[in-house]
Amino acid sequence: MTGTAEKLAELRKLLEIAEEPSGEKGIQKRLAKGIPSARERVHMLLDPGTFVEMGALMRQPGKPDAYYGDGVVTGRGYIDGRPVVVISHDPSVYGGSVSETFGRRVRAAMDFAYNNACPVVCINDSGGARIQDGVASLAWYANMCRPLDDLSGFVPTVAVMFGKCAAGSVYGPINMDVLVATEDSYMFVTGPEVIKAVTGSSVTAEELGGARALEKNGTVHHVAKDEAGAFAWVREYLSYLPTSCVEPAPVVNPGLEPEITATDRELDTFMPDADKVGYDMHEILLRIFDDGHFHEVGAKTSENLITGFARVDGRPVGVLANQPLVLGGALDAACSDKAAHFIRLCDAYNVPLIYVVDTPGVLPGVDEERNHVIKRGGRMFRALIEATVPIVTIVTRKAYGGGFAVMGCKQLGADVALAWPTARLAVMGAESMIPIVGKRTLEATPEEQREAVRQNMIAFYNATVATPWTAAERGYIDAVIEPSTTRLEIRKALKLLRDKGAVRKQNPRKHNLFPM
């Protein structure tokens, strides 16, 4: 009869095997690649000593030599003292490929996250479907992806991409809230070899689905130099979000700097006098939020629009700001997608939105029209209309045409709209207006006097039409403020809006239809 001591010894032996299921061969393979183990990655992400594994002794039934864990590590732990569920692919076991047992582990972890309202972080490094499992692998891909619908907008979900993510394994990460990658990772539906065989075209993995290429086109929201950098970004990102949509986000150091500071006063002389002179919008953002800190999301995607998180009086806010250094801050099709995603992300988790506006409007051009700027701009438009979180808008300089509307105007949903004295709010800028409104006048003017007349028309337009005073007089903005008061005005506005409720009329429809 086996005693307790023997049973404990057997348990310890099995757990030791499960810790390195592929044994010395797997360790050497991992060392050759210079990557941590799946469990080491989990420990890098979580608070020290908080990981509790789920299903460590699961393996394929009917195969005595089957590896424990079956190519994935799942469990729960804490980040900054708050619960999180983690899924980490193990490329040293069957290449991290998906089988039925793999799928059962992942599905159980996702169900736990849903039932206990925990964020999910999935560390992807998978060879895709396990060919030997045939259709069972495909079925469990579907079973793993289905809970993402319930989790989406309920708890924050983050996909981290290491190594290669190919074929069906791309659809799980892309359906999570944000996707983070390292520089040497890849993601594509069909790889270079398949493309070469089917189409005859040659393309490198980096060109096809390298992290930097994916970051530029908006598929990946952040690329880190290494795995430690990726995990640091994820930890900071989650610090701005609640554990679920029914919980408040963390409050950090409220009440700091309750009066105007020297840094605030720098804004009074910050704006260039000439409209065509650019500046870095980040310099404004660093002065109007707590601690001068800004956590950017999608920094290398559509750089004409900045999106990211900051804090106001210790509470997280989502920020959308035009970048005058890129396309003059104009809005295009690509940045519309970026904005729509970010607005819906913040609205899902009850994070207020701050718009900081300096845009000449929508970027004109044949390429933009062919790139569906109408449809994609419509998504940004609708995302703003549907948002129910507090919204505060600051116009620093230009707010022309469609840019005035979709960048958080009161008429589309902003609760408080403010402008600096340097703001210009109009259908278009003076330079664009003159050829339309002043065409006949200029044609009737002697050629040697035309430039002087043109400049006078521009000055008159800027002084009487494109001013914040007209907008303030008619109630289209709430106030014109001194730039140095911006930080405190945002703080006061959000305090006023803290109890804003999402009051909507009952509507029998099943759902709306986005421009797709």
C-alpha positions in Angstrom: 0.0 0.0 0.0 1.4 3.4 -1.0 1.7 5.8 1.9 1.3 9.6 2.1 5.1 10.1 1.8 5.3 8.2 -1.4 2.3 10.1 -2.9 3.9 13.4 -2.0 7.1 12.3 -3.6 5.2 11.3 -6.7 3.4 14.7 -6.8 6.7 16.6 -6.5 8.3 14.5 -9.2 5.4 15.1 -11.6 5.4 18.8 -10.9 9.1 18.9 -11.5 8.6 17.2 -14.8 5.8 19.6 -15.7 8.0 22.6 -14.9 10.3 21.6 -17.9 8.1 19.1 -19.8 10.4 18.8 -22.8 13.4 18.1 -20.5 17.0 18.9 -21.3 16.3 18.8 -25.0 13.8 21.6 -24.7 16.0 23.6 -22.4 18.9 23.5 -24.9 16.6 24.4 -27.8 15.4 27.4 -25.8 18.9 28.5 -24.8 20.0 28.3 -28.4 17.2 30.8 -29.3 18.0 32.9 -26.3 14.4 33.1 -25.0 13.0 32.5 -21.5 10.6 29.6 -20.7 6.9 30.1 -20.9 6.8 30.1 -17.0 9.7 32.5 -16.8 7.8 34.9 -19.1 4.8 34.7 -16.8 7.0 35.5 -13.8 8.5 38.5 -15.7 5.0 39.9 -16.2 3.4 39.3 -12.7 4.2 40.6 -9.3 6.8 38.3 -7.7 5.5 35.2 -6.1 1.8 35.7 -7.1 1.5 33.2 -10.0 -0.8 30.2 -9.4 -0.9 27.8 -12.3 -4.0 26.1 -13.5 -3.9 22.7 -15.2 -0.1 22.1 -14.9 -0.6 18.3 -15.1 -3.0 18.3 -18.1 -1.7 16.3 -21.1 -3.0 14.4 -24.1 -5.0 11.3 -23.0 -4.0 7.9 -24.2 -0.4 8.8 -24.8 1.9 7.7 -21.9 4.8 9.8 -23.3 2.7 13.0 -23.8 4.2 16.2 -22.4 2.6 17.8 -19.4 1.0 21.2 -20.1 0.7 20.3 -23.8 2.4 23.5 -25.0 0.8 26.2 -22.9 1.0 27.6 -19.4 -2.2 29.1 -17.9 -2.9 30.6 -14.5 -3.7 33.6 -12.5 -1.6 36.2 -10.5 -1.4 39.9 -9.8 -0.1 43.0 -11.5 0.3 45.9 -9.1 -1.7 44.0 -6.6 -4.7 43.5 -9.0 -5.8 40.1 -10.3 -5.0 39.0 -13.9 -5.3 35.8 -15.9 -2.2 34.8 -18.0 -1.9 32.4 -20.9 1.7 31.7 -22.1 2.5 29.6 -25.1 5.4 27.1 -24.7 7.3 26.8 -28.0 9.5 24.1 -26.5 6.6 21.7 -26.4 5.2 20.7 -29.8 6.2 24.2 -31.0 3.5 25.7 -28.9 1.0 24.3 -31.4 -2.7 24.1 -30.6 -4.3 20.7 -29.8 -7.5 19.7 -28.0 -5.8 19.6 -24.6 -4.1 23.0 -25.3 -7.4 24.4 -26.2 -9.1 23.1 -23.1 -6.5 24.8 -20.9 -6.9 28.1 -22.6 -10.7 27.9 -22.6 -10.7 27.1 -18.9 -8.5 30.1 -18.2 -10.7 32.5 -20.2 -13.8 31.2 -18.5 -12.1 31.8 -15.2 -11.4 35.4 -16.3 -15.0 36.0 -17.3 -16.5 34.4 -14.2 -14.2 36.4 -11.9 -13.9 39.6 -13.9 -10.1 39.5 -14.4 -8.1 41.1 -17.2 -6.4 38.6 -19.6 -2.8 38.7 -20.9 -2.0 36.2 -23.6 1.7 35.6 -24.5 1.7 34.3 -28.0 4.6 32.2 -29.4 2.9 29.4 -31.3 3.5 27.3 -34.4 -0.2 27.3 -35.1 -2.5 24.3 -35.4 -1.1 20.9 -34.5 -1.2 19.1 -37.8 -1.4 15.7 -36.1 -4.6 16.6 -34.4 -6.4 17.4 -37.6 -9.8 19.0 -37.3 -9.7 18.8 -33.5 -7.1 21.5 -33.5 -9.2 23.7 -35.7 -12.3 23.1 -33.5 -10.4 24.1 -30.4 -9.1 27.3 -32.1 -12.7 28.2 -32.5 -13.5 27.2 -28.9 -10.6 29.4 -27.6 -11.7 32.4 -29.6 -15.4 32.4 -28.8 -15.0 33.7 -25.2 -13.2 36.8 -26.6 -16.6 38.1 -27.5 -17.8 37.9 -23.9 -14.5 39.3 -22.6 -14.3 42.2 -25.0 -15.3 45.4 -23.3 -15.9 43.5 -20.1 -12.3 43.1 -18.9 -9.1 44.5 -20.5 -7.4 42.0 -22.8 -3.8 42.2 -24.0 -2.0 40.1 -26.6 1.8 39.9 -26.4 3.5 38.6 -29.5 6.9 36.8 -29.3 8.5 34.7 -32.1 6.1 33.8 -34.9 2.3 34.0 -34.9 0.9 32.5 -38.1 -2.2 31.1 -39.8 -5.3 30.7 -37.5 -3.3 31.8 -34.4 -3.5 35.4 -35.6 -7.2 35.7 -35.0 -7.1 35.4 -31.2 -4.6 38.2 -30.7 -6.2 40.6 -33.2 -9.5 40.2 -31.3 -8.0 41.4 -28.0 -7.9 45.1 -27.0 -4.3 45.8 -27.8 -1.4 43.9 -29.3 2.2 44.3 -28.1 5.2 42.8 -29.8 9.0 42.6 -29.8 11.2 43.7 -32.7 12.0 40.2 -33.8 8.5 38.8 -33.9 6.3 38.1 -36.9 2.6 37.8 -37.6 0.9 36.7 -40.8 -1.9 34.5 -42.1 0.2 32.8 -44.8 4.0 32.8 -44.6 6.6 33.7 -47.3 7.0 30.0 -48.4 3.2 29.6 -49.0 2.9 32.8 -50.8 5.9 31.9 -53.0 4.4 28.5 -53.8 0.9 29.8 -54.5 1.5 33.1 -56.2 5.2 33.0 -57.2 5.8 36.3 -55.3 8.9 36.5 -53.1 8.7 38.4 -49.9 10.6 38.3 -46.6 9.0 37.5 -43.3 9.9 41.0 -42.1 8.3 42.7 -45.0 5.3 40.5 -44.8 4.5 40.6 -41.1 7.4 41.9 -39.2 6.6 43.7 -36.0 7.7 47.1 -37.3 5.7 46.7 -40.4 2.6 45.7 -38.4 3.2 48.7 -36.0 3.2 51.1 -38.9 0.0 49.8 -40.4 -1.8 49.7 -37.0 -2.1 46.0 -36.4 0.4 46.2 -33.5 -0.1 49.0 -30.9 3.4 48.9 -29.5 6.8 47.3 -30.4 9.3 46.8 -27.6 13.0 46.2 -28.0 12.9 43.1 -25.9 10.5 40.9 -23.8 11.2 42.8 -20.6 10.3 46.1 -22.3 7.1 44.5 -23.7 6.0 43.4 -20.2 6.9 46.8 -18.7 4.6 48.4 -21.3 1.8 46.0 -20.5 2.0 46.6 -16.8 1.9 50.4 -17.3 -1.0 50.1 -19.8 -3.1 48.1 -17.3 -2.4 50.6 -14.6 -4.7 53.1 -16.5 -7.6 50.6 -16.7 -10.0 49.0 -14.3 -10.0 45.3 -13.7 -13.4 45.2 -15.4 -16.0 47.6 -16.8 -17.9 47.5 -13.5 -15.0 48.6 -11.4 -13.3 52.1 -11.1 -9.8 52.6 -12.5 -7.0 53.0 -10.0 -6.4 56.5 -8.6 -2.8 57.5 -8.2 -1.5 60.6 -6.3 -4.6 62.8 -6.5 -4.4 66.4 -5.4 -0.9 67.2 -6.6 -0.1 70.7 -7.8 -3.5 72.3 -7.1 -2.3 75.8 -8.2 -0.9 77.2 -11.4 2.8 76.3 -11.7 5.7 77.7 -13.7 5.3 74.8 -16.1 1.7 75.8 -16.6 2.7 79.4 -17.3 5.0 78.3 -20.2 1.8 77.6 -22.2 0.9 81.3 -22.3 3.9 81.9 -24.6 4.1 78.5 -26.2 2.0 78.9 -29.4 3.8 80.2 -32.5 2.4 83.4 -33.8 2.4 82.2 -37.4 -0.2 79.6 -38.2 2.1 77.6 -40.5 4.8 77.1 -37.9 4.6 73.6 -36.4 5.3 72.5 -32.9 5.3 69.1 -31.1 2.0 68.5 -29.5 3.7 66.2 -26.9 5.1 69.4 -25.4 1.5 70.6 -24.6 0.4 67.2 -23.3 3.3 66.9 -20.9 2.2 70.2 -19.3 -1.5 69.6 -18.9 -1.6 66.2 -17.2 -0.4 64.9 -13.9 3.4 64.4 -13.4 4.1 65.3 -17.0 3.5 61.6 -17.9 1.9 60.2 -21.0 1.5 56.5 -22.0 1.1 56.5 -25.8 -0.8 53.8 -27.6 0.0 53.4 -31.3 2.9 55.8 -31.3 4.3 54.7 -34.7 0.9 54.4 -36.4 -0.7 57.4 -38.1 1.5 59.8 -36.2 -0.6 62.8 -37.3 -2.9 61.7 -34.4 -1.7 61.0 -30.9 -3.6 58.6 -28.7 -2.7 57.5 -25.2 -3.4 57.6 -21.5 -2.6 60.2 -18.8 -3.9 61.2 -15.4 -6.0 64.1 -14.2 -6.1 64.6 -10.5 -4.9 61.0 -10.1 -7.6 59.5 -12.3 -6.9 58.0 -15.8 -8.0 59.7 -18.9 -7.7 58.8 -22.6 -6.2 61.5 -24.8 -6.7 62.2 -28.6 -4.5 65.0 -29.9 -3.5 66.2 -33.4 0.2 66.4 -34.1 1.0 69.5 -36.2 4.5 68.1 -37.1 2.9 65.3 -39.2 0.7 66.3 -42.1 0.0 69.5 -40.3 -2.2 67.6 -37.9 -4.7 66.8 -40.7 -7.0 63.8 -40.3 -6.7 60.9 -42.8 -8.2 57.5 -43.3 -5.6 55.6 -41.3 -5.8 57.9 -38.2 -9.6 57.6 -38.3 -9.3 53.9 -37.6 -6.8 54.6 -34.8 -9.1 57.1 -33.2 -12.2 55.0 -33.5 -10.5 52.0 -31.8 -9.1 54.2 -29.0 -12.4 56.0 -28.3 -14.3 52.7 -28.0 -11.5 51.3 -25.8 -11.8 54.1 -23.4 -15.6 54.2 -23.5 -15.8 50.5 -22.8 -13.8 50.8 -19.5 -15.3 54.2 -18.5 -12.2 56.2 -19.0 -13.0 59.9 -19.7 -11.8 61.4 -23.0 -9.7 64.5 -23.5 -9.4 66.0 -27.0 -6.6 68.4 -27.7 -7.3 70.0 -31.1 -5.1 71.6 -33.8 -6.1 70.3 -37.2 -6.7 71.9 -40.6 -9.4 69.2 -41.2 -9.5 66.1 -43.4 -6.5 65.5 -45.6 -7.5 66.1 -49.3 -6.3 64.0 -52.1 -7.3 61.3 -54.6 -5.4 58.6 -52.6 -7.3 59.4 -49.5 -10.7 59.2 -51.3 -9.7 55.8 -52.7 -8.5 54.7 -49.3 -12.1 55.0 -48.0 -11.5 58.2 -46.0 -15.3 58.7 -46.0 -16.2 55.3 -44.5 -13.2 55.2 -42.1 -13.8 58.8 -41.0 -17.4 57.8 -40.4 -16.3 55.2 -37.8 -14.4 57.9 -35.9 -17.5 60.1 -36.1 -19.8 57.3 -34.8 -17.4 56.3 -32.0 -17.5 59.8 -30.6 -21.3 60.0 -30.9 -21.8 56.7 -29.1 -19.3 57.4 -26.3 -21.0 57.9 -22.9 -17.9 58.8 -20.8 -17.1 62.4 -19.8 -15.6 64.3 -22.7 -13.5 67.5 -22.5 -12.2 69.3 -25.6 -9.4 71.9 -25.7 -8.8 73.8 -29.0 -5.3 75.1 -29.0 -5.1 76.5 -32.6 -6.9 75.3 -35.7 -10.2 73.4 -35.7 -11.4 73.6 -39.3 -14.1 71.8 -41.2 -14.7 68.1 -40.5 -11.8 68.3 -38.1 -13.8 70.6 -35.8 -16.6 68.1 -35.7 -14.9 64.8 -35.2 -12.3 66.1 -32.8 -14.7 66.3 -29.9 -17.0 69.2 -30.7 -19.9 69.8 -28.3 -22.5 69.1 -30.9 -21.2 65.5 -31.3 -20.9 64.8 -27.6 -18.3 66.8 -25.7 -19.5 67.8 -22.2 -17.1 70.8 -21.9 -15.5 72.5 -24.8 -12.8 75.1 -24.2 -10.5 77.1 -26.5 -7.3 79.1 -26.2 -7.2 82.7 -27.4 -5.0 81.4 -30.3 -7.8 79.1 -31.5 -9.3 79.4 -35.0 -12.6 77.7 -35.5 -14.0 77.9 -39.0 -15.1 75.9 -42.1 -11.6 76.3 -43.5 -8.5 78.3 -43.1 -8.0 81.7 -44.7 -5.5 80.4 -47.3 -8.1 78.0 -48.6 -11.0 80.4 -48.3 -9.6 83.2 -50.4 -9.6 81.3 -53.8 -13.3 80.5 -53.2 -14.9 83.5 -51.5 -12.5 86.2 -52.8 -11.9 84.9 -56.4 -13.9 87.6 -58.1 -12.5 90.4 -56.0 -8.9 89.3 -56.7 -9.6 89.0 -60.4 -10.9 92.5 -60.5 -7.9 93.9 -58.7 -4.8 95.1 -60.6 -2.2 92.4 -60.7 0.4 94.5 -58.8 -2.1 95.0 -55.9 -3.5 91.5 -55.7 -1.0 90.1 -53.1 -1.7 93.1 -50.8 -5.4 92.7 -51.2 -5.1 89.0 -50.6 -3.2 89.5 -47.4 -5.8 92.0 -46.2 -8.6 89.5 -46.9 -6.7 86.8 -44.9 -6.2 89.2 -42.0 -9.8 90.3 -42.0 -11.0 86.6 -42.1 -8.8 85.6 -39.2 -9.8 88.6 -37.2 -13.6 88.4 -37.7 -14.5 84.8 -38.7 -11.9 82.3 -37.6 -11.8 83.4 -34.0 -12.8 81.7 -30.7 -14.9 84.8 -29.8 -17.6 84.0 -32.4 -17.8 80.4 -31.2 -18.0 81.6 -27.6 -20.7 84.2 -28.4 -22.9 81.6 -30.0 -22.3 78.9 -27.3 -20.5 76.5 -29.6 -17.7 76.4 -27.0 -18.1 77.0 -23.3 -15.2 79.3 -22.6 -12.0 80.8 -23.9 -9.3 80.2 -21.3 -5.7 81.3 -20.7 -3.4 78.4 -21.8 -1.8 78.4 -18.4 -5.1 77.4 -16.7 -5.7 74.4 -19.0 -4.5 71.7 -16.5 -6.7 73.0 -13.7 -9.7 73.7 -16.0 -9.6 70.0 -17.2 -9.4 69.0 -13.5 -12.4 71.1 -12.6 -14.4 69.9 -15.6 -13.8 66.2 -14.9 -14.6 66.6 -11.2 -17.9 68.2 -12.3 -18.6 65.3 -14.7 -17.5 62.5 -12.3 -21.1 61.3 -11.8 -22.1 61.6 -15.4 -24.5 58.7 -16.3 -25.1 57.0 -19.5 -28.8 57.9 -19.9 -30.2 56.5 -23.1 -33.7 56.0 -24.5 -34.9 52.4 -24.8 -34.4 51.3 -28.4 -35.8 48.0 -29.7 -33.1 47.5 -32.2 -30.7 44.6 -32.0 -27.6 46.7 -32.8 -26.5 49.6 -34.9 -24.5 49.3 -38.1 -21.0 50.8 -38.3 -19.5 52.0 -41.6 -17.5 48.9 -42.6 
